[in-house]
Amino acid sequence: MRSEHWDRSELLSLLSSSATLAGLCITVVALMNTFDKDKSAATIADDMLAACAVGFLLCTYAIFWALRARQTRTAIVLTKVVDGVFLASLSVMTLAAFVMAYTLW
């Protein structure tokens, strides 16, 4: 069984990573609007990155709630949710990068 200290330090590192990646996704979405190339590919990549930003933002909220949770069971459930949403958002962000690389440039 993992220790509570390790779980807390993992959540704290994911908190800063999630917030940073949410900001990065929003920045790329804003920069994508300056391109004049294939708009359909840009729209797909924009939508994917916007979904990632929402996912990372949800991770940030869930991490904050998990760190504040008084019940161990609640913190465990929130940590599992964070793991799933973070990995899904990271995967979609990588797919969006491939869409951008192979259709926009």
Short mmCIF file of C-alpha atoms in Angstrom, two decimals:
data_model
loop_
_atom_site.label_atom_id
_atom_site.label_comp_id
_atom_site.label_asym_id
_atom_site.label_seq_id
_atom_site.Cartn_x
_atom_site.Cartn_y
_atom_site.Cartn_z
CA MET A 1 0.00 0.00 0.00
CA ARG A 2 1.28 3.45 -0.85
CA SER A 3 1.97 5.90 1.91
CA GLU A 4 -0.13 9.02 2.35
CA HIS A 5 2.99 11.22 2.07
CA TRP A 6 3.82 9.75 -1.35
CA ASP A 7 0.24 10.26 -2.56
CA ARG A 8 0.33 13.88 -1.42
CA SER A 9 3.63 14.63 -3.13
CA GLU A 10 2.38 12.95 -6.32
CA LEU A 11 -0.76 15.08 -6.24
CA LEU A 12 1.23 18.25 -5.63
CA SER A 13 3.45 17.60 -8.65
CA LEU A 14 0.41 16.77 -10.80
CA LEU A 15 -1.27 19.97 -9.59
CA SER A 16 1.43 22.19 -11.06
CA SER A 17 1.71 20.04 -14.19
CA SER A 18 -2.04 20.09 -14.82
CA ALA A 19 -2.30 23.84 -14.41
CA THR A 20 0.70 24.41 -16.69
CA LEU A 21 -0.62 22.06 -19.38
CA ALA A 22 -4.07 23.71 -19.27
CA GLY A 23 -2.41 27.07 -19.89
CA LEU A 24 -0.28 25.61 -22.66
CA CYS A 25 -3.35 24.16 -24.41
CA ILE A 26 -5.16 27.51 -24.24
CA THR A 27 -2.07 29.29 -25.60
CA VAL A 28 -1.79 26.92 -28.55
CA VAL A 29 -5.51 27.30 -29.30
CA ALA A 30 -5.07 31.08 -29.34
CA LEU A 31 -2.02 30.81 -31.62
CA MET A 32 -3.80 28.40 -33.97
CA ASN A 33 -6.26 31.15 -34.87
CA THR A 34 -3.43 33.10 -36.50
CA PHE A 35 -2.78 30.41 -39.15
CA ASP A 36 -4.35 30.82 -42.59
CA LYS A 37 -3.87 27.25 -43.75
CA ASP A 38 -6.39 24.40 -43.83
CA LYS A 39 -9.11 25.60 -41.46
CA SER A 40 -10.71 22.18 -41.01
CA ALA A 41 -7.51 20.69 -39.60
CA ALA A 42 -6.97 23.75 -37.42
CA THR A 43 -10.52 23.42 -36.11
CA ILE A 44 -10.01 19.74 -35.26
CA ALA A 45 -6.75 20.50 -33.46
CA ASP A 46 -8.38 23.48 -31.72
CA ASP A 47 -11.24 21.33 -30.50
CA MET A 48 -8.88 18.60 -29.29
CA LEU A 49 -6.69 21.08 -27.42
CA ALA A 50 -9.71 22.85 -25.92
CA ALA A 51 -10.94 19.49 -24.62
CA CYS A 52 -7.49 18.86 -23.18
CA ALA A 53 -7.52 22.23 -21.44
CA VAL A 54 -10.86 21.36 -19.84
CA GLY A 55 -9.49 17.95 -18.81
CA PHE A 56 -6.40 19.47 -17.23
CA LEU A 57 -8.56 22.07 -15.48
CA LEU A 58 -10.78 19.30 -14.09
CA CYS A 59 -7.62 17.54 -12.88
CA THR A 60 -6.52 20.72 -11.13
CA TYR A 61 -9.88 20.99 -9.33
CA ALA A 62 -9.94 17.29 -8.41
CA ILE A 63 -6.38 17.43 -7.09
CA PHE A 64 -7.22 20.44 -4.97
CA TRP A 65 -10.27 18.63 -3.56
CA ALA A 66 -8.26 15.44 -2.96
CA LEU A 67 -5.63 17.38 -1.02
CA ARG A 68 -8.37 18.96 1.10
CA ALA A 69 -10.39 15.77 1.61
CA ARG A 70 -10.82 14.69 5.20
CA GLN A 71 -11.89 11.15 4.37
CA THR A 72 -9.25 8.79 3.00
CA ARG A 73 -11.79 7.05 0.76
CA THR A 74 -12.71 10.34 -0.94
CA ALA A 75 -9.06 11.18 -1.53
CA ILE A 76 -8.42 7.74 -3.04
CA VAL A 77 -11.36 8.03 -5.44
CA LEU A 78 -10.35 11.54 -6.47
CA THR A 79 -6.76 10.39 -7.04
CA LYS A 80 -7.97 7.64 -9.37
CA VAL A 81 -10.13 10.15 -11.25
CA VAL A 82 -7.16 12.50 -11.57
CA ASP A 83 -4.96 9.70 -12.92
CA GLY A 84 -7.49 8.74 -15.58
CA VAL A 85 -8.38 12.26 -16.69
CA PHE A 86 -4.74 13.40 -16.70
CA LEU A 87 -3.61 10.46 -18.84
CA ALA A 88 -6.56 10.85 -21.21
CA SER A 89 -5.90 14.58 -21.61
CA LEU A 90 -2.20 13.99 -22.14
CA SER A 91 -2.95 11.36 -24.79
CA VAL A 92 -5.39 13.59 -26.66
CA MET A 93 -2.90 16.46 -26.45
CA THR A 94 -0.30 14.24 -28.12
CA LEU A 95 -2.78 13.27 -30.84
CA ALA A 96 -3.56 16.94 -31.41
CA ALA A 97 0.15 17.60 -31.83
CA PHE A 98 0.28 14.92 -34.54
CA VAL A 99 -2.75 16.47 -36.26
CA MET A 100 -1.05 19.84 -36.22
CA ALA A 101 2.27 18.50 -37.40
CA TYR A 102 0.92 16.46 -40.30
CA THR A 103 -1.85 18.74 -41.55
CA LEU A 104 -0.86 22.33 -40.78
CA TRP A 105 2.83 22.48 -41.57
#
